[in-house]
Short mmCIF file of C-alpha atoms in Angstrom, two decimals:
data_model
loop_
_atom_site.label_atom_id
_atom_site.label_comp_id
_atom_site.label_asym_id
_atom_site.label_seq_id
_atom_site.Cartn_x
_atom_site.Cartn_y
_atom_site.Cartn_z
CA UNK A 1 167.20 195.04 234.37
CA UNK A 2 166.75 196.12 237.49
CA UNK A 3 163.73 198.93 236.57
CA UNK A 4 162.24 195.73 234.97
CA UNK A 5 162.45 193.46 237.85
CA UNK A 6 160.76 196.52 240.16
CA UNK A 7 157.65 196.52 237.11
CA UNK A 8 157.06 193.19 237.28
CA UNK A 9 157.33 192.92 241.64
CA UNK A 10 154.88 196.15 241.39
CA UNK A 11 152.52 193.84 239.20
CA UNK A 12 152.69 190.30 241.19
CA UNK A 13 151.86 193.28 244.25
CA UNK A 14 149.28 194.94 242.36
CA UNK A 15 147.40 191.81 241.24
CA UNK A 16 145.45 190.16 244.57
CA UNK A 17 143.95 193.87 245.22
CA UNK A 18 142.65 194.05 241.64
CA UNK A 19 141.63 190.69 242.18
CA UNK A 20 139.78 191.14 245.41
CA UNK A 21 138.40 194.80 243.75
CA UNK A 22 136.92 193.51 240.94
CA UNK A 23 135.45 190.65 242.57
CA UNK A 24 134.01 192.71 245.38
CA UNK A 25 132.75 194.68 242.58
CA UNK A 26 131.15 191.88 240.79
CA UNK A 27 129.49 190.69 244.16
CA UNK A 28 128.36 194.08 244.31
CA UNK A 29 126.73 194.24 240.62
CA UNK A 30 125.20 190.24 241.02
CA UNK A 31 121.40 190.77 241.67
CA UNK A 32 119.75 189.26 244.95
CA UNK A 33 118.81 185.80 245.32
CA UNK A 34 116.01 187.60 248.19
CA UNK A 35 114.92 190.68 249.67
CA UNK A 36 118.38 193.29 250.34
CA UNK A 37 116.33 195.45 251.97
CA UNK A 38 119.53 198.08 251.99
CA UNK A 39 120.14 197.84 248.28
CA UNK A 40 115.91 198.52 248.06
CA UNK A 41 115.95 201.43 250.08
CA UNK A 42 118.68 203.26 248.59
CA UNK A 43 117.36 202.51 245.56
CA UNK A 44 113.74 204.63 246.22
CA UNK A 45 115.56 207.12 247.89
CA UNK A 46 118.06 207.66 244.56
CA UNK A 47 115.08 207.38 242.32
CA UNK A 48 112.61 209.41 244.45
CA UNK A 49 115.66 212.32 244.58
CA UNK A 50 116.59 212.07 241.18
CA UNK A 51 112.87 212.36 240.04
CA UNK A 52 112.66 215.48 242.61
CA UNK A 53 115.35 217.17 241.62
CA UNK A 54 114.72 216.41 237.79
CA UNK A 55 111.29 217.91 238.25
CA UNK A 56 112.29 220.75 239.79
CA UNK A 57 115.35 221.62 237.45
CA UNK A 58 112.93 220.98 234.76
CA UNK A 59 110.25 223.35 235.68
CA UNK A 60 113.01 226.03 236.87
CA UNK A 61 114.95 226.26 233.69
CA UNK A 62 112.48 225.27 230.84
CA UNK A 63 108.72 226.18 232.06
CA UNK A 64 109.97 229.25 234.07
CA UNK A 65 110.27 231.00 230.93
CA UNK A 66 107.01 230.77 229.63
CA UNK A 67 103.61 231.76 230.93
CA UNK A 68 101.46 230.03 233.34
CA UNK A 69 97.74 229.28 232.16
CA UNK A 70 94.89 227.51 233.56
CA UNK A 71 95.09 223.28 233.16
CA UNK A 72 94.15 222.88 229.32
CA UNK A 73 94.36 219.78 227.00
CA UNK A 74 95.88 220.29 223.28
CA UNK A 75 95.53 217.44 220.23
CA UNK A 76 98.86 217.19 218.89
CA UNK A 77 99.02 214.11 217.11
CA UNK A 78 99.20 215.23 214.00
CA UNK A 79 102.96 216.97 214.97
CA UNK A 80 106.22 216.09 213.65
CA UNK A 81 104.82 212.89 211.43
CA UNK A 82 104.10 211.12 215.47
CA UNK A 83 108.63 211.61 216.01
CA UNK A 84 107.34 212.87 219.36
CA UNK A 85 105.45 210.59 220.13
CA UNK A 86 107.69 207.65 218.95
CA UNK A 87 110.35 209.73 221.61
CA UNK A 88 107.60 209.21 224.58
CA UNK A 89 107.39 205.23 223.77
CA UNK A 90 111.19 205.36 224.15
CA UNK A 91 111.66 207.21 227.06
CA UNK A 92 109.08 205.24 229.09
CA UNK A 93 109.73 201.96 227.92
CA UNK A 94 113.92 202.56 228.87
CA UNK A 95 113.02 204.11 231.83
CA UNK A 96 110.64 201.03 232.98
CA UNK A 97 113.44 198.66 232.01
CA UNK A 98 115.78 200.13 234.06
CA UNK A 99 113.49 200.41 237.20
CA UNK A 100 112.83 197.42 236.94
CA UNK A 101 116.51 195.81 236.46
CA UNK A 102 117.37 197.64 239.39
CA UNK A 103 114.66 196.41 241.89
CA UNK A 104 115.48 192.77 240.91
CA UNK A 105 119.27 193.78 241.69
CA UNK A 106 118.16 194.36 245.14
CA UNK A 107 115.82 190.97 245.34
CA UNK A 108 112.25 192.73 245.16
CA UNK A 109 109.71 190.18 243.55
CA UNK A 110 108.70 189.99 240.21
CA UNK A 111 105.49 191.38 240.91
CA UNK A 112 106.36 194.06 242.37
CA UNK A 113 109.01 194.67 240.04
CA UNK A 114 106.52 195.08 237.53
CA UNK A 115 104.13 197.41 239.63
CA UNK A 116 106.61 199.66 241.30
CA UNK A 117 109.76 199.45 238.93
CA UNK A 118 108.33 199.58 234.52
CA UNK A 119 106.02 201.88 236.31
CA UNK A 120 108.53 204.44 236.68
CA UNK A 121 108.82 205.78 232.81
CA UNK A 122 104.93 206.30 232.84
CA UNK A 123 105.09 208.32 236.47
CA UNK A 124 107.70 210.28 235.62
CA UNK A 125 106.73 211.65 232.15
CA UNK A 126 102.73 212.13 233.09
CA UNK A 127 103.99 214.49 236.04
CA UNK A 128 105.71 216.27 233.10
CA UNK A 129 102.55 216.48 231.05
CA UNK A 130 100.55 217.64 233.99
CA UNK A 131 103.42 220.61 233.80
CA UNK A 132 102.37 220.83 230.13
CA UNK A 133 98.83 221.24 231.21
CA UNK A 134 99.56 224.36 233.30
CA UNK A 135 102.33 226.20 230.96
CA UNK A 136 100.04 228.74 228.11
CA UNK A 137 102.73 227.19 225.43
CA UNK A 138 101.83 224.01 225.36
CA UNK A 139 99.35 221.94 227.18
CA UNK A 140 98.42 218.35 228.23
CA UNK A 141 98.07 215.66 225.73
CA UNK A 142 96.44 212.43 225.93
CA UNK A 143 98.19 211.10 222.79
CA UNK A 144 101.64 211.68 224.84
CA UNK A 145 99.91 209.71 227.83
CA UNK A 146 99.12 207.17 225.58
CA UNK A 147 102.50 207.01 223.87
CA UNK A 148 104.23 206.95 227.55
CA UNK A 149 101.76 203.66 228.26
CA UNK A 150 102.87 201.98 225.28
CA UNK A 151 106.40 202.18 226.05
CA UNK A 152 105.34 200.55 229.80
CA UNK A 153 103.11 198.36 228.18
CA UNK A 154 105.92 196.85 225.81
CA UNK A 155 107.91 195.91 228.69
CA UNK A 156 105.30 194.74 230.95
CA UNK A 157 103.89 192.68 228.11
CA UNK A 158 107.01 191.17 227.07
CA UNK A 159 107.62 190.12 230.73
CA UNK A 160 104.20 188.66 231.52
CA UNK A 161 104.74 186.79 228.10
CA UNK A 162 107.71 185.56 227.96
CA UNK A 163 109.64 186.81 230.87
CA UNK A 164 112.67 188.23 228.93
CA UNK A 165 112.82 191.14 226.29
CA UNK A 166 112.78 189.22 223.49
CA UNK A 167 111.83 192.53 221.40
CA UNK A 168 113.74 195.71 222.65
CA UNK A 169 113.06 199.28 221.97
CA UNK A 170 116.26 201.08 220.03
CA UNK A 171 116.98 204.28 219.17
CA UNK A 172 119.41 206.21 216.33
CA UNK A 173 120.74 209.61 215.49
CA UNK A 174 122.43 211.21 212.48
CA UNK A 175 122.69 215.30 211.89
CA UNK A 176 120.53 216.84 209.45
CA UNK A 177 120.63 219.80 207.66
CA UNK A 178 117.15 221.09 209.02
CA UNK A 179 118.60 222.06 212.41
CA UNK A 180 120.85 224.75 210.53
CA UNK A 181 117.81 226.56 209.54
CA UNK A 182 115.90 226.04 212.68
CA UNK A 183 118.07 225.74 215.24
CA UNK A 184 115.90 227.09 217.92
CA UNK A 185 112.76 224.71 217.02
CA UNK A 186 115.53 221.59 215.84
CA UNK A 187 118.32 222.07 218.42
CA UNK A 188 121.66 224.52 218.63
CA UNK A 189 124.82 222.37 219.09
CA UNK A 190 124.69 218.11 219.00
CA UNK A 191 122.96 217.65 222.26
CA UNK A 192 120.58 219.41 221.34
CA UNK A 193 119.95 218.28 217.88
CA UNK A 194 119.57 214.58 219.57
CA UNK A 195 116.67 215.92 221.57
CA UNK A 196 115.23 218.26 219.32
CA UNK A 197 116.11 217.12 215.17
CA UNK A 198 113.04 214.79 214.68
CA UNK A 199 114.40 214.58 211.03
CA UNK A 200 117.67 212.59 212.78
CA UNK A 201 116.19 209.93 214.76
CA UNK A 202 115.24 206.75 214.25
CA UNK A 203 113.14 204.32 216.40
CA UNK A 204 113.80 200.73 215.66
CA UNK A 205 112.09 197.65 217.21
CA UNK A 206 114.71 195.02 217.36
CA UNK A 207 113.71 191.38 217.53
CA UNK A 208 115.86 188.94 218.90
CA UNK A 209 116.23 185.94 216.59
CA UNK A 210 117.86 183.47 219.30
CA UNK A 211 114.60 184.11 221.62
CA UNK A 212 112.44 183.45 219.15
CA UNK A 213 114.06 180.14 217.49
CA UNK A 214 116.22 178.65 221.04
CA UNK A 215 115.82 175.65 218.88
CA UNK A 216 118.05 176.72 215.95
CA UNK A 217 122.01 177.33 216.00
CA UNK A 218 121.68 181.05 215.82
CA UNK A 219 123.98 183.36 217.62
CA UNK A 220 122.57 184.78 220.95
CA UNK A 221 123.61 188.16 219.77
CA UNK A 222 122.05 188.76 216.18
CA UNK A 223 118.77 191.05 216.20
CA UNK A 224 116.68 192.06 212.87
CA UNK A 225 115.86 195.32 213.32
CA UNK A 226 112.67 197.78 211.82
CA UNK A 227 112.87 201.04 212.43
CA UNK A 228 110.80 204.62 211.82
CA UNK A 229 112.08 208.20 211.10
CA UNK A 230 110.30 210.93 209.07
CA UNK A 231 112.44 214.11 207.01
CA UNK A 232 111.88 217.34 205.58
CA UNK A 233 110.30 219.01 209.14
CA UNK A 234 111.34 222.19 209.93
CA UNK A 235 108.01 223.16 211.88
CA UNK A 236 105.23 220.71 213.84
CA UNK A 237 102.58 220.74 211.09
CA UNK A 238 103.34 221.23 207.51
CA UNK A 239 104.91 224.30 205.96
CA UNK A 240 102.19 225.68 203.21
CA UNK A 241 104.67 228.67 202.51
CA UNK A 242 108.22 227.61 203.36
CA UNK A 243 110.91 230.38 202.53
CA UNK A 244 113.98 228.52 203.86
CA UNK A 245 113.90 225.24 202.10
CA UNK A 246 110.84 225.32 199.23
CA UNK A 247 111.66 222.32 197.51
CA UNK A 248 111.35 220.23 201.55
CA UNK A 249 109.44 217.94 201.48
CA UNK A 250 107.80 215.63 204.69
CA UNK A 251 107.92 211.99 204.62
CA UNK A 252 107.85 209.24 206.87
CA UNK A 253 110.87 206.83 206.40
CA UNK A 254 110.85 202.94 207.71
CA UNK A 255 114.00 201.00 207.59
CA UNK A 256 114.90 197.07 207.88
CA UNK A 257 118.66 196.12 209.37
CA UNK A 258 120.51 193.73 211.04
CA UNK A 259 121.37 194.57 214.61
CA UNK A 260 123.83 193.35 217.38
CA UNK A 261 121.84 192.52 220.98
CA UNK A 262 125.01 193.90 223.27
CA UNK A 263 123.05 192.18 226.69
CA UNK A 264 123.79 189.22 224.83
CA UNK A 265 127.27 189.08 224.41
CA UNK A 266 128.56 186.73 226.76
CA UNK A 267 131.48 188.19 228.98
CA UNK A 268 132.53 187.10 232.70
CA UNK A 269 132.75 190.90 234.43
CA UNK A 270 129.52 192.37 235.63
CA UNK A 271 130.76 195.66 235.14
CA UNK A 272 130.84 195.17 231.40
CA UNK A 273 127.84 193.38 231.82
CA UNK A 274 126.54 195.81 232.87
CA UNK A 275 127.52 198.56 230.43
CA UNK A 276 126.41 196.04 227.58
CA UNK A 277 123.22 196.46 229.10
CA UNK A 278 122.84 200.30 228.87
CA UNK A 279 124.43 201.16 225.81
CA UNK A 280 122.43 197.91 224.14
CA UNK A 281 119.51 201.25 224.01
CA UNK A 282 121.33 202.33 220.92
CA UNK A 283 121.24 200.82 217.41
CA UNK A 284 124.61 199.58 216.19
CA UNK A 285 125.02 201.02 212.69
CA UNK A 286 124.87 198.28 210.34
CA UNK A 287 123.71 197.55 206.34
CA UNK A 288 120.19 198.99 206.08
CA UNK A 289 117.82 199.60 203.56
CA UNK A 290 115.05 202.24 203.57
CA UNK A 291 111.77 202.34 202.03
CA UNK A 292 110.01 206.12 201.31
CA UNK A 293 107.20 206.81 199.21
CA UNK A 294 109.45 207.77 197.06
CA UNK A 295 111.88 204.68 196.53
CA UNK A 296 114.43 202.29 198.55
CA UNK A 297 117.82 203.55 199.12
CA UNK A 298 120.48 201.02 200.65
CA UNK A 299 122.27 202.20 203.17
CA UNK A 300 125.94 200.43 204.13
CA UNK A 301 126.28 201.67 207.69
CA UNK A 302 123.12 203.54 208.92
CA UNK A 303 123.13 205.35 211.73
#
């Protein structure tokens, strides 16, 4: 009784300072109404390190290995059935989103927002194709630069349009066999794999319904999804004389699902707000169907 009565007086104790932390932590996560000149600075300086350091890590460990060549240009477009490319619309359309988010939590003006924040995807990945340029293994590629400034240009777009993300860019990943028999082109271990295995991801544009019809009783929360994958890849270009797998063969894959919009799910905490907001990147695995060239397969949870 007594051990009891101590749990419960340790609770009533506990409870203000949980209180006051998560509301401090709320205040905290709640955007500026103006200009927090703090939160703006400390949010260049983290972005302008973590670029840096990124950069640097990234031509220590990965272009380090390889030789250096004069500043060429390669056509790759024709690669991997465009996965790579589809990976570059990702990257720089998350990364803009993100930028952006976080200069409006510190009160910087739309416009600016939109210059100095969606901008940051594009930045970030051209430096890395400038490294491409230099390294004798692979080499700039204006189809990459043009895949990073469609993944800005969806957000910016969207923005100027409408001023929400009424359309968001979605990714999936599933293991494939492929990265067994390639595992230094396709990825050695998971992490790798969700990198590398362009025969496991899927790109999906998901449309929110509610944004679309505000008009109509339709939950805030329900997307309809379309996504892209390819299969059968074990090298960039097509195999003519494939010795691991000679029955593979390369197609492109589209796919039509309903989705869940996690930004949308209406909660009181910021925090999980917040979380929502990051992990609403990846597509919830629901019913899906797929259409190949060679029929339509129904999927019940694709992933």
């Amino acid at each position: 009784m007594i051990h009891s009565a101590k749990k419960y007086l340790l609770f009533f104790v506990l409870l203000p300072l949980f209180s006051f932390s998560q509301s401090s932590l709320d205040a905290f996560l709640t955007p500026s109404d103006t200009l927090n000149k703090p939160r703006r600075n400390a949010v260049v300086i983290a972005e302008a390190s973590l670029a840096g350091i990124s950069l640097i890590g990234l031509h220590q460990l990965w272009y380090a290995d390889y030789k250096q060549s004069k500043f060429h240009t390669i056509n790759d477009n024709n690669e991997w059935l465009q996965m790579d490319k589809m990976g570059h619309v990702f990257t720089s359309y998350q990364m803009g989103k993100h930028g952006a988010q976080l200069l409006n939590w510190s009160g910087v003006g739309k416009k600016d927002q939109l210059i100095y924040g969606a901008t940051l995807g594009f930045g970030f990945l051209t430096t890395v194709e400038i490294f491409d340029g230099y390294s004798q293994e692979w080499g700039f590629s204006w189809g990459d630069i043009l895949a990073n400034a469609t993944g800005t240009g969806l957000y910016v777009g969207q923005e100027l349009l409408w001023n929400e993300q009424r359309i968001a860019l979605k990714f999936s990943f599933h293991q494939t066999k492929y990265a067994l028999e390639r595992p230094d082109k396709l990825g050695n271990g998971f992490l790798e794999q969700v990198l590398k295995d362009y025969n496991g991801q899927t790109y999906w544009l998901s449309g929110n319904l509610h944004s679309f019809f505000k008009e109509k009783n339709i939950p805030k929360w329900l997307n309809i999804a379309v996504g892209y994958g390819a299969d059968g890849m074990l090298t960039g270009v097509k195999d003519t004389d494939n010795q691991l797998l000679p029955n593979l063969k390369r197609q492109r894959q589209f796919y039509l699902s309903l989705d869940v919009n996690l930004s949308n799910i209406e909660t009181n905490s910021k925090l999980l707000r917040s979380v929502l907001d990051i992990f609403n990147m990846i597509k919830v695995p629901l019913p899906t169907l797929e259409f190949n060239k060679k029929d339509c397969v129904f999927h019940l949870f694709y992933y």
